Coordinates of C-alpha atoms in Angstrom, one line a residue:
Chain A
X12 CA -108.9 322.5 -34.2
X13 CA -109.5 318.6 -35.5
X14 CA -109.6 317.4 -31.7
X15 CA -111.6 320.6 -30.4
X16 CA -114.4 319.7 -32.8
X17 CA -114.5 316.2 -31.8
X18 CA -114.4 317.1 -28.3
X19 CA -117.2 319.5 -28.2
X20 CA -119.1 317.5 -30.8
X21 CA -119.0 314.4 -28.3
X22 CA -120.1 316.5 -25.5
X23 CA -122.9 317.9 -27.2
X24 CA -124.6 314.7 -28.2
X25 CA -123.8 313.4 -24.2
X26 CA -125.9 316.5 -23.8
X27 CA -128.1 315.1 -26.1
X28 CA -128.7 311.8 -24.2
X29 CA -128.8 313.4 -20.5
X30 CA -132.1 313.4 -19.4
X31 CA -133.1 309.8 -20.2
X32 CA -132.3 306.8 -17.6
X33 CA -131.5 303.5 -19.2
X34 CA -135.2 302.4 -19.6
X35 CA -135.4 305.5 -21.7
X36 CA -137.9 307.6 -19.2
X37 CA -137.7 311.0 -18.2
X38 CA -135.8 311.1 -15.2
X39 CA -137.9 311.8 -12.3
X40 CA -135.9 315.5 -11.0
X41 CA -136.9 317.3 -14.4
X42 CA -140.1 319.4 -14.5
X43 CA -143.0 318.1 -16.4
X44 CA -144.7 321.3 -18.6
X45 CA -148.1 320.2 -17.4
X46 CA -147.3 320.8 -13.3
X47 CA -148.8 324.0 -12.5
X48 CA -146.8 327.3 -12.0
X49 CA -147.0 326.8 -8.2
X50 CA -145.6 323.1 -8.5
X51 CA -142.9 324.3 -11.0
X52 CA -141.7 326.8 -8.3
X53 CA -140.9 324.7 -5.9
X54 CA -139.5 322.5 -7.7
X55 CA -136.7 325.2 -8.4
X56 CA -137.0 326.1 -5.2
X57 CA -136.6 322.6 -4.2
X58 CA -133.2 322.3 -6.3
X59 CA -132.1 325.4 -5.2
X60 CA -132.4 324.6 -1.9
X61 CA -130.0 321.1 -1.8
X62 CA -127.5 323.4 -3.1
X63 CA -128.1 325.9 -0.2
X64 CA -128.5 323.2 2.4
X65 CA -125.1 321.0 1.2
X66 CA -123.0 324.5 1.6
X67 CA -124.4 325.4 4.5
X68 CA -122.5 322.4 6.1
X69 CA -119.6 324.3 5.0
X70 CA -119.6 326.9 7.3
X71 CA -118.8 324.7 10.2
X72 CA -115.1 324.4 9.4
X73 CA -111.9 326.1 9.9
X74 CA -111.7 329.3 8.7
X75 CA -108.8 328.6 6.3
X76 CA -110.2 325.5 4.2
X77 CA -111.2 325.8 1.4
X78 CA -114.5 325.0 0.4
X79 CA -113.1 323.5 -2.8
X80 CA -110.0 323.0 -4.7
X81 CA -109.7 323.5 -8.3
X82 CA -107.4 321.9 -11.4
X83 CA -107.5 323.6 -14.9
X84 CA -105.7 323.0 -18.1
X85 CA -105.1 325.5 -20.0
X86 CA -107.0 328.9 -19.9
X87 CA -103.9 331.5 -20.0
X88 CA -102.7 330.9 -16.3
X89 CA -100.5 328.1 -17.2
X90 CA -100.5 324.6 -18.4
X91 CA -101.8 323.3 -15.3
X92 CA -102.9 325.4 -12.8
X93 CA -103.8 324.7 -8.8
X94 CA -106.5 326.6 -6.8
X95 CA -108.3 326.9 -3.4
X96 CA -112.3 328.4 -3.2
X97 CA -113.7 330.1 -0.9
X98 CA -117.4 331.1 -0.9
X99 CA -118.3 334.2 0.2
X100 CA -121.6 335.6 1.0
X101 CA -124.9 333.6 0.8
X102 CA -126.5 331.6 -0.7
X103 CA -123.0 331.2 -1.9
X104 CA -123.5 332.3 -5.4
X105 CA -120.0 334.1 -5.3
X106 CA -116.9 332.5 -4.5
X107 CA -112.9 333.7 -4.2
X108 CA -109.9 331.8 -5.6
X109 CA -107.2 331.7 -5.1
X110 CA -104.9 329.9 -8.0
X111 CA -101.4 328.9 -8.8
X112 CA -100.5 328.5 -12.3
X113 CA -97.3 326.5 -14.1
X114 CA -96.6 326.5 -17.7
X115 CA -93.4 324.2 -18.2
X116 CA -90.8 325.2 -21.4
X117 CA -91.7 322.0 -22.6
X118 CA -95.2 324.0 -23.6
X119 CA -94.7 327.6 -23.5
X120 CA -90.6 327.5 -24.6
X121 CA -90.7 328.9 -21.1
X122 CA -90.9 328.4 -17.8
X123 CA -94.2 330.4 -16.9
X124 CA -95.4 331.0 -13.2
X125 CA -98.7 332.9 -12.5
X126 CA -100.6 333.4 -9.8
X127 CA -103.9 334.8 -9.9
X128 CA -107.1 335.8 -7.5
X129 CA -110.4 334.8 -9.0
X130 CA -113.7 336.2 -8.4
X131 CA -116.7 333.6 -9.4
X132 CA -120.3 334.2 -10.1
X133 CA -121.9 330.8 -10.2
X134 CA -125.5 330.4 -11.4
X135 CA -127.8 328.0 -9.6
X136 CA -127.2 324.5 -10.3
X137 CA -130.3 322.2 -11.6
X138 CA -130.5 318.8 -10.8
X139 CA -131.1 316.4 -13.9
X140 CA -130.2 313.8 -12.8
X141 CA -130.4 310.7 -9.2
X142 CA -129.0 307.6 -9.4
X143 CA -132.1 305.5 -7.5
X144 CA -130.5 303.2 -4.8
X145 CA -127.4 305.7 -4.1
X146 CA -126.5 309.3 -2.6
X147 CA -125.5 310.4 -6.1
X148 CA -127.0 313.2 -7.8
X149 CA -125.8 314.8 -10.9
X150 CA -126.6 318.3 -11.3
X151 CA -125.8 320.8 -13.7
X152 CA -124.4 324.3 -13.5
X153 CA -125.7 326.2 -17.0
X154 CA -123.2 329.3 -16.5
X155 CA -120.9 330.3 -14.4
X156 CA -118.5 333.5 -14.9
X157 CA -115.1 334.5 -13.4
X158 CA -113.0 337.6 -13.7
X159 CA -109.9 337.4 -12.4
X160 CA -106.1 339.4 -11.8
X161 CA -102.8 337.7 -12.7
X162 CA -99.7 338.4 -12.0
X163 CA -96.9 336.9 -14.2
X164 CA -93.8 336.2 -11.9
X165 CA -90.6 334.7 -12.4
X166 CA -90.0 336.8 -15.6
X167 CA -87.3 338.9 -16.7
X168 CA -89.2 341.4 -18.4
X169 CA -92.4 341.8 -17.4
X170 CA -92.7 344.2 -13.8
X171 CA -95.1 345.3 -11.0
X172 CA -93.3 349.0 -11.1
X173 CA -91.4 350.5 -14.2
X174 CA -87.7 349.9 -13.7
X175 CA -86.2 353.0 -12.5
X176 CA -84.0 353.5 -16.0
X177 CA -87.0 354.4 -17.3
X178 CA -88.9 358.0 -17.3
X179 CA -92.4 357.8 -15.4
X180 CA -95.3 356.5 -17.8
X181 CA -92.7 355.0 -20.0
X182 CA -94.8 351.8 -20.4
X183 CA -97.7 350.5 -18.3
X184 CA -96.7 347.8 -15.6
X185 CA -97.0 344.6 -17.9
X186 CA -96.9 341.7 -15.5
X187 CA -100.7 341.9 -14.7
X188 CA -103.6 340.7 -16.6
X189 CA -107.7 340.5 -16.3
X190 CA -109.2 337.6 -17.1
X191 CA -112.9 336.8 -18.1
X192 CA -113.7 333.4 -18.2
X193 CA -117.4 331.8 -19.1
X194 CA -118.0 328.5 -18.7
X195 CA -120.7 325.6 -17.7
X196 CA -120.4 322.6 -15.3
X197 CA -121.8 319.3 -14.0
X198 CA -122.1 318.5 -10.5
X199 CA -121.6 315.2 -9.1
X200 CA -122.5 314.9 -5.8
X201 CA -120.6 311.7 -4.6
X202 CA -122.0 312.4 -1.0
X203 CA -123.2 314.3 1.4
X204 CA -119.2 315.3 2.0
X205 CA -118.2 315.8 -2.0
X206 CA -118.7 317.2 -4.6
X207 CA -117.0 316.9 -8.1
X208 CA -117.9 319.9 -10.5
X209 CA -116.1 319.1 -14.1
X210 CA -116.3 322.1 -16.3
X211 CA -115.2 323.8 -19.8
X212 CA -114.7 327.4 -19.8
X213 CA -113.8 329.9 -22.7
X214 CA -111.8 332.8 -21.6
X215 CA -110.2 336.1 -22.7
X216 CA -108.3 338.6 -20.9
X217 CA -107.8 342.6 -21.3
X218 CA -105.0 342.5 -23.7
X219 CA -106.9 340.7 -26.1
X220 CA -110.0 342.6 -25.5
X221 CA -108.0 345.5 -26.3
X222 CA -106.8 344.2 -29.6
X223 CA -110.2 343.1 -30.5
X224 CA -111.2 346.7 -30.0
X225 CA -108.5 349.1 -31.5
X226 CA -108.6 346.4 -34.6
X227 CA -111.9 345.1 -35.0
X228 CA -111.0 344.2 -38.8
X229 CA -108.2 342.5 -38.5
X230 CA -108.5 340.6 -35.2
X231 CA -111.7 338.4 -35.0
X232 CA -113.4 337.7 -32.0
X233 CA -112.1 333.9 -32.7
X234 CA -108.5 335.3 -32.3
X235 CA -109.2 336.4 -28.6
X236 CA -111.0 333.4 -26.8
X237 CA -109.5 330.0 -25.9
X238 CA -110.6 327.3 -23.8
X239 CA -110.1 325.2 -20.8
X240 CA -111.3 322.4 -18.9
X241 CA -110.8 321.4 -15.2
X242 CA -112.9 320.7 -12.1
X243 CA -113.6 321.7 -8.7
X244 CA -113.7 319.4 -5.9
X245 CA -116.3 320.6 -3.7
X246 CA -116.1 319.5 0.2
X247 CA -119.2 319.8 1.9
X248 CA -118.3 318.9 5.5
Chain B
X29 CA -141.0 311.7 -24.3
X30 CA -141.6 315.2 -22.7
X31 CA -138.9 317.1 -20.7
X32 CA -139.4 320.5 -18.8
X33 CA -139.3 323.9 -20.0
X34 CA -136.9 324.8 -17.7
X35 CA -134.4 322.1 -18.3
X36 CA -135.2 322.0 -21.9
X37 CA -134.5 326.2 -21.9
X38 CA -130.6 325.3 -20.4
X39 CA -130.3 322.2 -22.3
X40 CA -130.9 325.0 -25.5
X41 CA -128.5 327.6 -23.9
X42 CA -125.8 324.8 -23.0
X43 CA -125.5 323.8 -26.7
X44 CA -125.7 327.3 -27.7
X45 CA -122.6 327.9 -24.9
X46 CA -120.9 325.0 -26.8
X47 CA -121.2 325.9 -30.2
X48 CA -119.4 329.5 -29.4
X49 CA -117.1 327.6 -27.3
X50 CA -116.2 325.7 -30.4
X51 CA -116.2 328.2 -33.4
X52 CA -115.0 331.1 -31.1
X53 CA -111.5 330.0 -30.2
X54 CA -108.6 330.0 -32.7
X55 CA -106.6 328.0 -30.7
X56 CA -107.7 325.3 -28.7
X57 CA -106.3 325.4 -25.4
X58 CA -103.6 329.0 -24.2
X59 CA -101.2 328.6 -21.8
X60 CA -100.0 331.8 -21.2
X61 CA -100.2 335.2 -22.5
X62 CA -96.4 335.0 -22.3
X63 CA -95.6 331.9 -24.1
X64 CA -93.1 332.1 -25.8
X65 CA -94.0 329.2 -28.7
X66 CA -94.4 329.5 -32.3
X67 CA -95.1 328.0 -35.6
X68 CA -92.6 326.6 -37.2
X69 CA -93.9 328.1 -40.3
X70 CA -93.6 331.7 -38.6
X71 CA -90.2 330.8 -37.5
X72 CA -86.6 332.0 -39.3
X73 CA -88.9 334.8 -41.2
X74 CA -85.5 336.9 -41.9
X75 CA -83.5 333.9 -43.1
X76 CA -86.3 333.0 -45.7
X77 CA -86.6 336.4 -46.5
X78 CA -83.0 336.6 -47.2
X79 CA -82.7 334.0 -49.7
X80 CA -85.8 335.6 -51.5
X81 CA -83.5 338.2 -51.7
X82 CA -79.9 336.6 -52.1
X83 CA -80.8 335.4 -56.1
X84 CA -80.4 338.9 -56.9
X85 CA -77.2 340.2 -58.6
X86 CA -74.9 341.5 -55.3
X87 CA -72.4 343.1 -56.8
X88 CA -73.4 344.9 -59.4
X89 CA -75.3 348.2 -58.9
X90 CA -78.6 349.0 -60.5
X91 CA -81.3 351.7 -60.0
X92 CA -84.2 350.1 -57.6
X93 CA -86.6 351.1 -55.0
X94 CA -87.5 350.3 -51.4
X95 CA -90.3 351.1 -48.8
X96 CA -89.7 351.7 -45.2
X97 CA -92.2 351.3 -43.1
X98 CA -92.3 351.4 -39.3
X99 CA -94.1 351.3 -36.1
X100 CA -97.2 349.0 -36.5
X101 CA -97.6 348.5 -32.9
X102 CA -101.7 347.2 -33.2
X103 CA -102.5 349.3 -36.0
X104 CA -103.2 346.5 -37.6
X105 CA -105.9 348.1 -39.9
X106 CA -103.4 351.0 -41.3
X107 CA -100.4 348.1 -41.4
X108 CA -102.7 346.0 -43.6
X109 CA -103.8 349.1 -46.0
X110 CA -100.1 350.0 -46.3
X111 CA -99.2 346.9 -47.6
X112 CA -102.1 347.0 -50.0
X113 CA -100.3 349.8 -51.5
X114 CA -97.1 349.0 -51.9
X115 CA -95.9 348.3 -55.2
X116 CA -92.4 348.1 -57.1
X117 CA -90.4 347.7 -54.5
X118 CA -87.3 345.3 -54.1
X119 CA -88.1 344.6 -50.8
X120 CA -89.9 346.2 -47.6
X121 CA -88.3 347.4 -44.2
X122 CA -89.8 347.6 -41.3
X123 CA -87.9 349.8 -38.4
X124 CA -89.2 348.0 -35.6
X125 CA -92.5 348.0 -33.2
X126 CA -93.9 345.4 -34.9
X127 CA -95.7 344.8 -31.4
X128 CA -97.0 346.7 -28.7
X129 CA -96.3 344.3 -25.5
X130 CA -93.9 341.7 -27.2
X131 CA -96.6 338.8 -26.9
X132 CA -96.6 336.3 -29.0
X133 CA -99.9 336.9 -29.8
X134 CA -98.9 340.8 -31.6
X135 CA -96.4 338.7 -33.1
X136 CA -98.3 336.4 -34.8
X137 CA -100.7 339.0 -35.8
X138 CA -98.0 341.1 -37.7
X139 CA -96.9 338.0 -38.8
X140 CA -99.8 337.3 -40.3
X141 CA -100.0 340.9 -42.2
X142 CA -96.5 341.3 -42.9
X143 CA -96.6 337.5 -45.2
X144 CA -99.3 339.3 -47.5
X145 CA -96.8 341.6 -48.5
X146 CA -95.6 340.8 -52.3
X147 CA -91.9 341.4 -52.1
X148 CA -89.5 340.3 -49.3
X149 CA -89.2 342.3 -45.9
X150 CA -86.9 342.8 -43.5
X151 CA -87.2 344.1 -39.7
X152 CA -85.0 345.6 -36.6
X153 CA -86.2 344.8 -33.5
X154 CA -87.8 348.1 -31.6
X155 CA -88.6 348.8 -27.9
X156 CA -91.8 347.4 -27.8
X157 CA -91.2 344.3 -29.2
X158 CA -88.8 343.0 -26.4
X159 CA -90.8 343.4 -24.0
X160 CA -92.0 340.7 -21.6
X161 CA -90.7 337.4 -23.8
X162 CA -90.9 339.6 -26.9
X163 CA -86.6 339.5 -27.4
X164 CA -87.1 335.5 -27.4
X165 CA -90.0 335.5 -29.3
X166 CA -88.2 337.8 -32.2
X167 CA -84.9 335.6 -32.4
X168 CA -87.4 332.5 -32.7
X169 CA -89.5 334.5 -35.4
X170 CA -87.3 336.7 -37.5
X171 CA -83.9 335.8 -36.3
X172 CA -80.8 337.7 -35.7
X173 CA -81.1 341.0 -33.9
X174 CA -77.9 341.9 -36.3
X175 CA -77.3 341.3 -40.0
X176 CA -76.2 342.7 -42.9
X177 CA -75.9 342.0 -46.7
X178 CA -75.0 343.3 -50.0
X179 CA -77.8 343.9 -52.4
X180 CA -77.1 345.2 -55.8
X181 CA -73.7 346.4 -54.5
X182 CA -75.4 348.5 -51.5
X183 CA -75.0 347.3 -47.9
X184 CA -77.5 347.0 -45.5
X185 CA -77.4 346.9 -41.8
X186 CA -79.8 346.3 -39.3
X187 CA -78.4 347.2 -35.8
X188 CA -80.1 346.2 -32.8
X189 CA -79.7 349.9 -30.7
X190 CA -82.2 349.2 -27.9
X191 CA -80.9 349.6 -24.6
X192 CA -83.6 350.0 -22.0
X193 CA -85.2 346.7 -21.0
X194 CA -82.9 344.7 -23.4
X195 CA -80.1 341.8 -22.0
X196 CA -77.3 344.3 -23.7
X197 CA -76.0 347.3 -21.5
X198 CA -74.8 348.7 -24.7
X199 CA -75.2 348.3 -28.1
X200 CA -72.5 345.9 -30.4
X201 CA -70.6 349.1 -31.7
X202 CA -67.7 346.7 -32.2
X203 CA -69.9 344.4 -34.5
X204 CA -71.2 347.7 -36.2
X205 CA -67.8 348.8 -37.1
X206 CA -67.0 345.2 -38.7
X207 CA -70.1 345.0 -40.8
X208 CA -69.6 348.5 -42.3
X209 CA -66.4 347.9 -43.4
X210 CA -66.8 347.3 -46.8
X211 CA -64.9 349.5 -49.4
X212 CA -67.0 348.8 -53.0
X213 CA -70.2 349.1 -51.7
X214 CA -71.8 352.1 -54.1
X215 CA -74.0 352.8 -50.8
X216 CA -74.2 352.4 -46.8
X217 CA -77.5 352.2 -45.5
X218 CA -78.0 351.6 -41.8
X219 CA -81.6 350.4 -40.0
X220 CA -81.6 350.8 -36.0
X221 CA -85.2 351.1 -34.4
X222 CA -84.1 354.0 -31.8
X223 CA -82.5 357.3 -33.6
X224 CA -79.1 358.1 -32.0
X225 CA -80.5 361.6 -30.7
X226 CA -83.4 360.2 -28.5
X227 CA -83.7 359.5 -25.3
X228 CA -82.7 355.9 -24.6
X229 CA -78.8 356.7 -26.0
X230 CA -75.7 358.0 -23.3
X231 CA -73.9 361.2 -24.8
X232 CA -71.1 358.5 -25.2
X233 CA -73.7 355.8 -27.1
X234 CA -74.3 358.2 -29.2
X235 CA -70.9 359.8 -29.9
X236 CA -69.5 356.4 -30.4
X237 CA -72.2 355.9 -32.8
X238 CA -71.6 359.0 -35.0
X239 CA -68.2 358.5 -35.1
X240 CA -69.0 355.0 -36.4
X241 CA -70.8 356.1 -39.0
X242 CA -68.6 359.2 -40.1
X243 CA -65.8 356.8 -40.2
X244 CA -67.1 354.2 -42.4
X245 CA -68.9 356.8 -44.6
X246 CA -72.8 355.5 -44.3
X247 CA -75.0 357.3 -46.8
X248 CA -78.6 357.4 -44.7
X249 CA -79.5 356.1 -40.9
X250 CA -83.4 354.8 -40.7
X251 CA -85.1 354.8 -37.8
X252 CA -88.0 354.5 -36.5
X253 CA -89.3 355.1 -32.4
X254 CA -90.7 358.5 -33.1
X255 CA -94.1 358.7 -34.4
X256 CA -93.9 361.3 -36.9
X257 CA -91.2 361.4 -39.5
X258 CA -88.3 363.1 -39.1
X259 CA -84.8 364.3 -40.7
X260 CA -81.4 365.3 -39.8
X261 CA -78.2 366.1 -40.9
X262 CA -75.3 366.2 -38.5
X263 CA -71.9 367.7 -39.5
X264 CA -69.0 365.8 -37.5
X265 CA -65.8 367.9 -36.5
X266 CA -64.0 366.2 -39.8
X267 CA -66.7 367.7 -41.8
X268 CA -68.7 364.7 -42.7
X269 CA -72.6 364.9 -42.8
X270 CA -74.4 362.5 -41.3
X271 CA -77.9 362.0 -42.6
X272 CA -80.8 360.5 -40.8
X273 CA -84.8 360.1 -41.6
X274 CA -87.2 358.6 -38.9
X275 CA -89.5 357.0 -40.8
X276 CA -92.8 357.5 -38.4
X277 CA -95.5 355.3 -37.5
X278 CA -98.0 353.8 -40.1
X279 CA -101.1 355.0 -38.0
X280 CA -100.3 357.9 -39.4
X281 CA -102.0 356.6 -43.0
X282 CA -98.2 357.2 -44.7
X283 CA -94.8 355.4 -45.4
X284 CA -91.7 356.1 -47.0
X285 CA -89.9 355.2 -50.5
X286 CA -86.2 355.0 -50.6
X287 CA -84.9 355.1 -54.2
X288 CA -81.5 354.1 -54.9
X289 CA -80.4 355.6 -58.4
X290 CA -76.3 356.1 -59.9
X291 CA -76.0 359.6 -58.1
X292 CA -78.2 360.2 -55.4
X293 CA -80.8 358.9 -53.0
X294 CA -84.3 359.4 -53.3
X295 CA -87.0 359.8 -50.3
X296 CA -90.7 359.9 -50.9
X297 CA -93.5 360.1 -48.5
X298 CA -96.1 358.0 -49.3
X299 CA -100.3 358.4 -48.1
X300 CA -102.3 355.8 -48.3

């Protein structure tokens, strides 16, 4: 808990900071409160619309690449986990994954393997920050959410279908799991070709949702979220 | 130095994310659902429990008093006022279901519940709790699947009987026979999670099983599996009774009280 507090406690004053260049100004991308409605507007409109124009490039690919790859740590779908994105509809505020997860014994006292299909909301990012001089633009992502069905493989005693030795209904098949993650993330555009999107999620899932809501005094709504970090590499072209 | 609304509004709901983030999660970072690691503190809860029990007097029989408990599954809320009631007892037993899906997660939980309890307690592993890594998860946690001992000259065994799902075809009958086999002992209790009568049990499981415990004279089965208590009294072919009480689940607001006096055996129901 010692390292989580640090952790968060670091980022938040980072937060703090972000917003100020080195000279101490307000970075030129933020909205000043005395711009009219109109000008205020566009300017989201303006933000909204670099995001829209950098994924538009990346409809001119090959059906089967992704549009970005995705590391996580933690998060219930292993100690590491491995995914591929695909956007889907526009302005490309959804997105499908499509992830591999690997818990070693060394971590879990077991070998875990899960695999698990994502479905991402992610809010409109806001640009906060350009480096003068460069093509780099930092952005920031306040929310984005995720639900998502795992399947636990590679298990002796967990199943897709009930065994046959038992009757029909015996027990529910106990190799899948819904997860809801929320999270936030930063956006660094390296390019006009990539994209590195850092983020921290907290997430749950339907088992512990269910525990939280059969025994709401005895299971706090601490016991049922963890966290994770990772980041997305975002291709653009 | 003035910001804008906007970013000032998602600069306020980004700390406001973090602050959850931080004070909402009681671990840091989860692997898996199906982990299978533990506390060492939470580990070799039967063997400690054991001891607790062990500086008694074993051979020497005098009146005392047990509860039985069984079938927590998550009913955590009537687990937790069940032990709030429980009072003058030697120790506690709990026939098994101590989880619902055998994650680590229920384990902990009941882990967590069962420590308040004031006396030592003991467990059988049930159904439930081997599911997914749950069998693991147990031996790590509580220990063997089978023990015995000798408290105040009575014996107690716990007999793992679950079949279904489990890495045993069928039960250790031949392990059961050797740990009954004790001549002084003023009483023979024995604790298996599924009664011999229900479902999970061959025709020949549960013959075998009878015959075990006709042979070696055992004074009461507990069980638990079934929700709602139960008794029964077999007569075997030689004339012995066999005697059995399901103890029923605590989300039924109720336990049970076993007390163990010179002539007979006592069982109470208790509602909380």
């Amino acid at each position: 808990m010692k390292n989580k507090n640090i952790f968060v406690f670091l980022i938040i004053i980072m937060i703090m900071l972000i917003g100020y260049d080195s000279n101490g100004q307000i970075i030129k991308d933020t909205i000043n409160p005395k711009q009219s409605l109109i000008e205020k507007n566009k300017e989201v409109i303006k933000n909204k619309v670099i995001q829209a124009r950098s994924h538009q490039l990346t409809d001119i690919k090959p059906w089967y690449k992704p549009n970005y790859i995705n590391v996580q740590y933690a998060g219930n779908i292993g100690f590491l986990s491995f995914g591929a994105g695909y956007f889907i509809f526009k302005p490309h505020f959804f997105s499908v994954d499509f992830v591999y997860g690997y818990a070693p014994s060394s971590k879990t006292a077991v070998d875990i393997h899960n695999i698990m299909l994502r479905l991402c909301f992610k809010m409109p990012n806001y640009n906060i920050f350009a480096f003068k001089q460069s093509q780099i633009n930092l952005s920031w992502r306040p929310i984005f959410a995720n639900i998502g069905i795992s399947e636990q493989i590679h298990n002796s005693n967990t199943w897709k279908r009930l065994p046959k030795f038992y009757p029909k209904g015996y027990y529910p098949p106990n190799a899948f799991r819904i997860h809801l993650d929320i999270g936030t993330s930063a956006i660094i555009e390296l390019n006009n070709k990539i994209a590195i999107e850092p983020y921290i999620l907290t997430t749950t899932n339907d088992m512990y949702v269910g525990y939280y809501y059969t025994s709401r005094d005895n299971v706090h709504i601490s016991d049922i979220f963890s966290a994770a970090i990772g980041a997305n590499i975002i291709f653009y072209k | 130095m003035k910001q804008g609304i906007m970013f000032n509004f998602f600069k306020l709901m980004f700390v406001v994310f973090l602050m959850f983030f931080n004070f909402s999660c009681d671990k840091d970072f989860e692997y898996s659902v199906y982990s299978e690691f533990i506390p060492e503190n939470e580990e070799h809860t039967t063997k400690k429990n054991l001891e607790r029990i062990s500086t008694q007097n074993k051979n020497t029989f005098s009146p005392f008093k047990l509860t039985l408990i069984s079938d927590s599954h998550l009913y955590y809320g009537d687990l937790e006022s069940a032990i709030k009631t429980i009072n003058n007892s030697d120790f506690v037993i709990h026939c098994g279901d101590l989880t619902d899906n055998g994650v680590e997660k229920e384990y902990s939980l009941a882990w967590k519940i069962l420590k308040n309890i004031k006396c030592p307690y003991l467990t059988v592993i049930g159904n439930h709790d081997i599911l997914a890594n749950g069998q693991s998860i147990y031996n790590k946690m509580f220990g063997d699947f089978n023990y015995s001992f000798l408290y105040k000259n009575c014996l107690f065994v716990f007999f793992d009987d679950v079949i279904w799902g489990s890495t045993i075809t069928d039960p250790d009958f031949t392990w059961l026979n050797q740990a009954l086999d004790n001549q002084t002992a003023k009483y023979k209790i024995v604790i298996t999670h599924i009664p011999y009568w229900s479902d999970q049990f061959f025709l020949s499981q549960s013959v075998t099983f009878k015959l075990i415990m006709a042979s070696n004279n055992v004074d009461m089965i507990i069980n638990g599996h079934h929700h709602s208590s139960e008794y029964k009294q077999d007569t075997m072919p030689s004339g012995k009774i066999i005697k059995s009480i399901v103890v029923g689940s605590v989300s039924n607001r109720s336990y049970k009280t076993l007390s163990f006096s010179e002539d007979s055996l006592r069982l109470e129901t208790v509602h909380f």
